[in-house]
mmCIF file of C-alpha atoms in Angstrom:
data_model
loop_
_atom_site.group_PDB
_atom_site.id
_atom_site.type_symbol
_atom_site.label_atom_id
_atom_site.label_comp_id
_atom_site.label_asym_id
_atom_site.label_seq_id
_atom_site.Cartn_x
_atom_site.Cartn_y
_atom_site.Cartn_z
ATOM 1 C CA UNK A 1 82.652 89.189 113.789
ATOM 2 C CA UNK A 2 84.541 88.539 117.006
ATOM 3 C CA UNK A 3 87.025 91.377 117.564
ATOM 4 C CA UNK A 4 88.635 90.953 120.988
ATOM 5 C CA UNK A 5 92.096 89.398 120.831
ATOM 6 C CA UNK A 6 92.095 89.113 117.037
ATOM 7 C CA UNK A 7 94.593 90.702 114.633
ATOM 8 C CA UNK A 8 93.952 93.495 112.131
ATOM 9 C CA UNK A 9 96.255 94.492 109.273
ATOM 10 C CA UNK A 10 95.808 98.167 108.349
ATOM 11 C CA UNK A 11 97.338 99.419 105.119
ATOM 12 C CA UNK A 12 98.095 103.136 105.032
ATOM 13 C CA UNK A 13 98.143 103.306 108.829
ATOM 14 C CA UNK A 14 100.450 106.319 109.023
ATOM 15 C CA UNK A 15 97.743 108.968 108.730
ATOM 16 C CA UNK A 16 94.098 109.766 108.030
ATOM 17 C CA UNK A 17 91.492 107.027 108.052
ATOM 18 C CA UNK A 18 94.208 104.375 108.371
ATOM 19 C CA UNK A 19 95.429 105.883 111.626
ATOM 20 C CA UNK A 20 91.815 106.271 112.770
ATOM 21 C CA UNK A 21 91.131 102.600 112.037
ATOM 22 C CA UNK A 22 94.231 101.542 113.955
ATOM 23 C CA UNK A 23 93.231 103.536 117.027
ATOM 24 C CA UNK A 24 89.602 102.415 117.015
ATOM 25 C CA UNK A 25 90.451 98.756 116.434
ATOM 26 C CA UNK A 26 93.111 98.882 119.135
ATOM 27 C CA UNK A 27 90.595 100.294 121.622
ATOM 28 C CA UNK A 28 88.285 97.410 120.666
ATOM 29 C CA UNK A 29 90.956 94.927 121.761
ATOM 30 C CA UNK A 30 92.636 93.952 118.501
ATOM 31 C CA UNK A 31 96.322 93.437 117.793
ATOM 32 C CA UNK A 32 97.503 95.773 115.031
ATOM 33 C CA UNK A 33 99.839 95.391 112.083
ATOM 34 C CA UNK A 34 100.596 98.927 110.872
ATOM 35 C CA UNK A 35 101.604 99.089 107.220
ATOM 36 C CA UNK A 36 102.850 102.094 105.282
ATOM 37 C CA UNK A 37 105.471 103.505 102.960
ATOM 38 C CA UNK A 38 107.294 105.562 105.615
ATOM 39 C CA UNK A 39 108.215 104.385 109.108
ATOM 40 C CA UNK A 40 108.039 107.647 111.187
ATOM 41 C CA UNK A 41 104.256 108.176 110.675
ATOM 42 C CA UNK A 42 103.669 104.514 111.554
ATOM 43 C CA UNK A 43 105.670 104.949 114.752
ATOM 44 C CA UNK A 44 103.503 107.947 115.625
ATOM 45 C CA UNK A 45 100.384 105.831 115.107
ATOM 46 C CA UNK A 46 101.854 102.992 117.183
ATOM 47 C CA UNK A 47 102.599 105.327 120.075
ATOM 48 C CA UNK A 48 98.884 106.140 120.393
ATOM 49 C CA UNK A 49 97.625 102.543 120.515
ATOM 50 C CA UNK A 50 96.436 100.670 123.575
ATOM 51 C CA UNK A 51 97.326 97.093 122.651
ATOM 52 C CA UNK A 52 100.048 95.122 120.890
ATOM 53 C CA UNK A 53 101.209 96.252 117.465
ATOM 54 C CA UNK A 54 103.996 95.823 114.964
ATOM 55 C CA UNK A 55 105.156 98.066 112.121
ATOM 56 C CA UNK A 56 105.818 96.729 108.631
ATOM 57 C CA UNK A 57 107.224 99.143 106.055
ATOM 58 C CA UNK A 58 105.754 98.180 102.690
ATOM 59 C CA UNK A 59 104.595 99.502 99.341
ATOM 60 C CA UNK A 60 101.150 98.035 98.653
ATOM 61 C CA UNK A 61 101.680 98.455 94.906
ATOM 62 C CA UNK A 62 104.346 95.739 95.170
ATOM 63 C CA UNK A 63 103.024 92.180 95.564
ATOM 64 C CA UNK A 64 106.179 90.928 97.278
ATOM 65 C CA UNK A 65 105.879 93.680 99.885
ATOM 66 C CA UNK A 66 102.304 92.639 100.676
ATOM 67 C CA UNK A 67 103.386 89.009 100.928
ATOM 68 C CA UNK A 68 106.041 90.167 103.393
ATOM 69 C CA UNK A 69 103.324 91.909 105.430
ATOM 70 C CA UNK A 70 101.441 88.604 105.712
ATOM 71 C CA UNK A 71 104.600 86.746 106.751
ATOM 72 C CA UNK A 72 105.411 89.290 109.462
ATOM 73 C CA UNK A 73 101.820 89.196 110.700
ATOM 74 C CA UNK A 74 101.813 85.410 111.049
ATOM 75 C CA UNK A 75 105.238 85.496 112.711
ATOM 76 C CA UNK A 76 104.131 88.097 115.277
ATOM 77 C CA UNK A 77 100.555 87.057 116.028
ATOM 78 C CA UNK A 78 100.038 83.602 114.524
ATOM 79 C CA UNK A 79 97.137 84.690 112.302
ATOM 80 C CA UNK A 80 95.349 87.633 110.714
ATOM 81 C CA UNK A 81 91.597 88.146 110.958
ATOM 82 C CA UNK A 82 90.843 91.580 109.500
ATOM 83 C CA UNK A 83 92.449 93.218 106.477
ATOM 84 C CA UNK A 84 91.877 96.931 105.935
ATOM 85 C CA UNK A 85 92.926 97.853 102.394
ATOM 86 C CA UNK A 86 93.119 101.553 103.078
ATOM 87 C CA UNK A 87 96.189 103.023 101.351
ATOM 88 C CA UNK A 88 95.319 105.728 98.846
ATOM 89 C CA UNK A 89 96.692 108.650 96.821
ATOM 90 C CA UNK A 90 94.867 111.290 94.804
ATOM 91 C CA UNK A 91 96.679 113.884 92.644
ATOM 92 C CA UNK A 92 94.600 116.783 91.351
ATOM 93 C CA UNK A 93 94.428 117.239 87.591
ATOM 94 C CA UNK A 94 91.780 117.482 84.926
ATOM 95 C CA UNK A 95 91.492 114.376 82.772
ATOM 96 C CA UNK A 96 93.320 116.049 79.899
ATOM 97 C CA UNK A 97 96.115 117.156 82.279
ATOM 98 C CA UNK A 98 96.688 113.767 83.934
ATOM 99 C CA UNK A 99 99.989 112.217 82.887
ATOM 100 C CA UNK A 100 100.554 108.525 82.215
ATOM 101 C CA UNK A 101 102.894 108.456 85.214
ATOM 102 C CA UNK A 102 100.112 109.793 87.451
ATOM 103 C CA UNK A 103 97.635 107.240 86.087
ATOM 104 C CA UNK A 104 100.095 104.433 86.785
ATOM 105 C CA UNK A 105 100.905 105.710 90.272
ATOM 106 C CA UNK A 106 97.284 106.132 91.376
ATOM 107 C CA UNK A 107 96.090 102.820 89.967
ATOM 108 C CA UNK A 108 99.108 100.965 91.359
ATOM 109 C CA UNK A 109 98.318 102.123 94.911
ATOM 110 C CA UNK A 110 94.537 102.567 94.990
ATOM 111 C CA UNK A 111 93.538 99.578 92.868
ATOM 112 C CA UNK A 112 96.465 97.183 92.664
ATOM 113 C CA UNK A 113 97.135 97.681 96.360
ATOM 114 C CA UNK A 114 93.641 96.310 97.062
ATOM 115 C CA UNK A 115 94.109 93.486 94.536
ATOM 116 C CA UNK A 116 97.418 92.516 96.145
ATOM 117 C CA UNK A 117 95.790 92.484 99.581
ATOM 118 C CA UNK A 118 93.007 90.207 98.331
ATOM 119 C CA UNK A 119 95.441 87.929 96.538
ATOM 120 C CA UNK A 120 97.597 87.429 99.615
ATOM 121 C CA UNK A 121 95.122 87.456 102.516
ATOM 122 C CA UNK A 122 91.961 85.872 101.080
ATOM 123 C CA UNK A 123 93.529 82.385 100.826
ATOM 124 C CA UNK A 124 94.795 82.710 104.421
ATOM 125 C CA UNK A 125 91.345 83.709 105.668
ATOM 126 C CA UNK A 126 89.617 80.896 103.802
ATOM 127 C CA UNK A 127 92.151 78.330 105.034
ATOM 128 C CA UNK A 128 91.478 79.309 108.667
ATOM 129 C CA UNK A 129 87.712 79.524 107.954
ATOM 130 C CA UNK A 130 87.543 83.054 109.354
ATOM 131 C CA UNK A 131 88.304 86.588 108.258
ATOM 132 C CA UNK A 132 86.993 89.911 107.004
ATOM 133 C CA UNK A 133 88.315 91.993 104.102
ATOM 134 C CA UNK A 134 87.561 95.711 104.164
ATOM 135 C CA UNK A 135 88.422 98.348 101.570
ATOM 136 C CA UNK A 136 88.342 102.112 101.824
ATOM 137 C CA UNK A 137 86.877 103.568 98.640
ATOM 138 C CA UNK A 138 85.292 107.032 98.539
ATOM 139 C CA UNK A 139 82.200 108.959 97.595
ATOM 140 C CA UNK A 140 84.251 109.387 94.407
ATOM 141 C CA UNK A 141 83.744 105.667 93.837
ATOM 142 C CA UNK A 142 80.009 106.248 93.414
ATOM 143 C CA UNK A 143 79.900 109.487 91.413
ATOM 144 C CA UNK A 144 82.580 111.451 89.627
ATOM 145 C CA UNK A 145 83.947 114.847 90.605
ATOM 146 C CA UNK A 146 86.107 117.197 88.496
ATOM 147 C CA UNK A 147 89.916 117.325 88.527
ATOM 148 C CA UNK A 148 90.291 113.844 90.056
ATOM 149 C CA UNK A 149 90.038 111.562 87.023
ATOM 150 C CA UNK A 150 92.624 108.989 88.112
ATOM 151 C CA UNK A 151 91.374 108.927 91.712
ATOM 152 C CA UNK A 152 87.729 108.610 90.595
ATOM 153 C CA UNK A 153 88.618 105.770 88.243
ATOM 154 C CA UNK A 154 90.514 103.865 90.920
ATOM 155 C CA UNK A 155 87.755 104.237 93.509
ATOM 156 C CA UNK A 156 85.002 103.190 91.088
ATOM 157 C CA UNK A 157 87.137 100.110 90.397
ATOM 158 C CA UNK A 158 87.537 99.370 94.105
ATOM 159 C CA UNK A 159 83.774 99.566 94.667
ATOM 160 C CA UNK A 160 83.180 97.213 91.724
ATOM 161 C CA UNK A 161 85.862 94.818 92.914
ATOM 162 C CA UNK A 162 84.464 94.673 96.436
ATOM 163 C CA UNK A 163 80.925 94.140 95.134
ATOM 164 C CA UNK A 164 82.144 91.233 93.012
ATOM 165 C CA UNK A 165 84.093 89.827 95.952
ATOM 166 C CA UNK A 166 81.055 89.997 98.229
ATOM 167 C CA UNK A 167 78.926 88.134 95.703
ATOM 168 C CA UNK A 168 81.629 85.530 95.088
ATOM 169 C CA UNK A 169 82.024 84.890 98.811
ATOM 170 C CA UNK A 170 78.287 84.317 99.191
ATOM 171 C CA UNK A 171 78.000 82.234 96.007
ATOM 172 C CA UNK A 172 80.798 79.896 97.103
ATOM 173 C CA UNK A 173 79.602 79.621 100.716
ATOM 174 C CA UNK A 174 82.814 81.154 102.066
ATOM 175 C CA UNK A 175 83.091 81.963 105.759
ATOM 176 C CA UNK A 176 85.011 85.141 104.843
ATOM 177 C CA UNK A 177 83.062 88.419 104.812
ATOM 178 C CA UNK A 178 83.758 91.785 103.194
ATOM 179 C CA UNK A 179 82.828 95.448 103.235
ATOM 180 C CA UNK A 180 83.568 98.745 101.532
ATOM 181 C CA UNK A 181 83.683 102.276 102.951
ATOM 182 C CA UNK A 182 82.561 105.244 100.852
ATOM 183 C CA UNK A 183 83.192 108.295 103.052
ATOM 184 C CA UNK A 184 82.558 111.934 102.308
ATOM 185 C CA UNK A 185 84.929 114.737 103.295
ATOM 186 C CA UNK A 186 87.297 113.481 105.995
ATOM 187 C CA UNK A 187 90.134 115.377 107.646
ATOM 188 C CA UNK A 188 93.047 113.447 106.134
ATOM 189 C CA UNK A 189 96.321 114.312 104.382
ATOM 190 C CA UNK A 190 95.225 112.942 101.016
ATOM 191 C CA UNK A 191 95.448 116.363 99.377
ATOM 192 C CA UNK A 192 99.062 116.717 100.556
ATOM 193 C CA UNK A 193 100.123 113.213 99.506
ATOM 194 C CA UNK A 194 103.754 112.829 98.443
ATOM 195 C CA UNK A 195 104.346 111.848 94.819
ATOM 196 C CA UNK A 196 107.017 109.304 93.889
ATOM 197 C CA UNK A 197 109.800 110.537 91.618
ATOM 198 C CA UNK A 198 108.251 108.650 88.680
ATOM 199 C CA UNK A 199 105.030 110.659 88.992
ATOM 200 C CA UNK A 200 106.537 114.127 89.324
ATOM 201 C CA UNK A 201 105.054 116.652 86.881
ATOM 202 C CA UNK A 202 107.128 118.576 84.387
ATOM 203 C CA UNK A 203 104.191 120.802 83.415
ATOM 204 C CA UNK A 204 102.085 122.583 86.077
ATOM 205 C CA UNK A 205 98.339 122.037 86.193
ATOM 206 C CA UNK A 206 95.933 124.781 85.178
ATOM 207 C CA UNK A 207 94.803 127.640 87.421
ATOM 208 C CA UNK A 208 91.341 126.061 87.594
ATOM 209 C CA UNK A 209 92.858 122.835 88.910
ATOM 210 C CA UNK A 210 94.858 124.746 91.526
ATOM 211 C CA UNK A 211 91.735 126.634 92.615
ATOM 212 C CA UNK A 212 89.748 123.415 92.930
ATOM 213 C CA UNK A 213 92.533 121.775 94.947
ATOM 214 C CA UNK A 214 92.572 124.719 97.353
ATOM 215 C CA UNK A 215 88.803 124.467 97.762
ATOM 216 C CA UNK A 216 88.984 120.709 98.398
ATOM 217 C CA UNK A 217 91.779 121.268 100.934
ATOM 218 C CA UNK A 218 89.476 123.625 102.863
ATOM 219 C CA UNK A 219 86.594 121.139 102.741
ATOM 220 C CA UNK A 220 88.852 118.285 103.854
ATOM 221 C CA UNK A 221 90.257 120.340 106.717
ATOM 222 C CA UNK A 222 86.700 120.880 107.974
ATOM 223 C CA UNK A 223 85.774 117.252 107.294
ATOM 224 C CA UNK A 224 84.840 114.447 109.653
ATOM 225 C CA UNK A 225 87.429 113.212 112.145
ATOM 226 C CA UNK A 226 89.069 109.984 110.862
ATOM 227 C CA UNK A 227 88.366 108.156 114.117
ATOM 228 C CA UNK A 228 84.657 108.924 113.769
ATOM 229 C CA UNK A 229 84.781 107.417 110.285
ATOM 230 C CA UNK A 230 86.656 104.418 111.682
ATOM 231 C CA UNK A 231 83.994 103.887 114.344
ATOM 232 C CA UNK A 232 81.406 103.642 111.546
ATOM 233 C CA UNK A 233 83.543 100.947 109.939
ATOM 234 C CA UNK A 234 83.876 98.945 113.143
ATOM 235 C CA UNK A 235 80.145 99.134 113.793
ATOM 236 C CA UNK A 236 79.442 98.004 110.236
ATOM 237 C CA UNK A 237 81.833 95.068 110.493
ATOM 238 C CA UNK A 238 80.256 93.942 113.737
ATOM 239 C CA UNK A 239 76.818 94.120 112.117
ATOM 240 C CA UNK A 240 78.079 92.293 108.994
ATOM 241 C CA UNK A 241 77.114 95.200 106.744
ATOM 242 C CA UNK A 242 78.727 95.411 103.317
ATOM 243 C CA UNK A 243 78.216 99.135 102.681
ATOM 244 C CA UNK A 244 79.741 101.591 105.149
ATOM 245 C CA UNK A 245 78.699 105.250 104.884
ATOM 246 C CA UNK A 246 80.038 107.778 107.363
ATOM 247 C CA UNK A 247 78.197 110.666 105.686
ATOM 248 C CA UNK A 248 74.440 110.528 105.016
ATOM 249 C CA UNK A 249 74.690 112.668 101.888
ATOM 250 C CA UNK A 250 76.855 110.083 100.092
ATOM 251 C CA UNK A 251 74.184 107.373 99.550
ATOM 252 C CA UNK A 252 71.570 110.101 99.054
ATOM 253 C CA UNK A 253 73.612 111.662 96.248
ATOM 254 C CA UNK A 254 74.261 108.242 94.713
ATOM 255 C CA UNK A 255 70.518 107.516 94.724
ATOM 256 C CA UNK A 256 69.778 110.869 93.060
ATOM 257 C CA UNK A 257 72.307 110.046 90.349
ATOM 258 C CA UNK A 258 70.630 106.667 89.849
ATOM 259 C CA UNK A 259 67.291 108.466 89.425
ATOM 260 C CA UNK A 260 68.831 110.724 86.784
ATOM 261 C CA UNK A 261 70.215 107.666 84.983
ATOM 262 C CA UNK A 262 66.820 106.007 85.109
ATOM 263 C CA UNK A 263 65.129 109.111 83.706
ATOM 264 C CA UNK A 264 67.734 109.347 80.942
ATOM 265 C CA UNK A 265 67.108 105.720 80.055
ATOM 266 C CA UNK A 266 63.357 106.354 79.704
ATOM 267 C CA UNK A 267 63.987 109.427 77.564
ATOM 268 C CA UNK A 268 66.285 107.465 75.260
ATOM 269 C CA UNK A 269 63.500 104.972 74.642
ATOM 270 C CA UNK A 270 61.033 107.619 73.427
#
């Protein structure tokens, strides 16, 4: 994919991998459309970029907001060429502790945000006969971990959606390409994500959940730098790779799980 002088739309650009993507893509010569729920973090990202950029305040869980992002992008740069569906939230709670409000919040951002991006930008990319759609999933989209039921579910769904999209694009002979990122521990602010009023908890989570969240926070703090992860994404896009793995242990763990599934299948046939 040609990068220089093209335009990238980065959802969730105010922090973490989104900010890393914006910086790396800007260094590569792309124009940036920085999208997020709060303007100050987006302004901080914009101040660190090398090229042209605009800020669009939007909630990816709202289809009209994403349509507005596309309109502002076309108005500012004439076209969009790369969409990074990157916005994500992840509250900690065991499955039996997760409230309906939390389920709705996580799925509205992590899954419906990606669906809205596809719905709005895929027709634009196909009409111009050029474009790439990228989604940030997680290692939690390949194998489950405790105390993150809603997050796991949303990321598994994103991986499945992107796999289906990739096959549909090839089957229909589309010029649009796609990819999905499944990173391991990355130094982001996901653990500290702000909940909307609708998803506030009336009942605290268990002590075990709190302990696990503290442990994850330590792992995340020591995790890979978001810009290093973003560089893996850019390299993968340039090489037209569908799967992007910033951490070697992620595909290795997924393969081990597949081996366990295969062994279980053989045992069930005895």
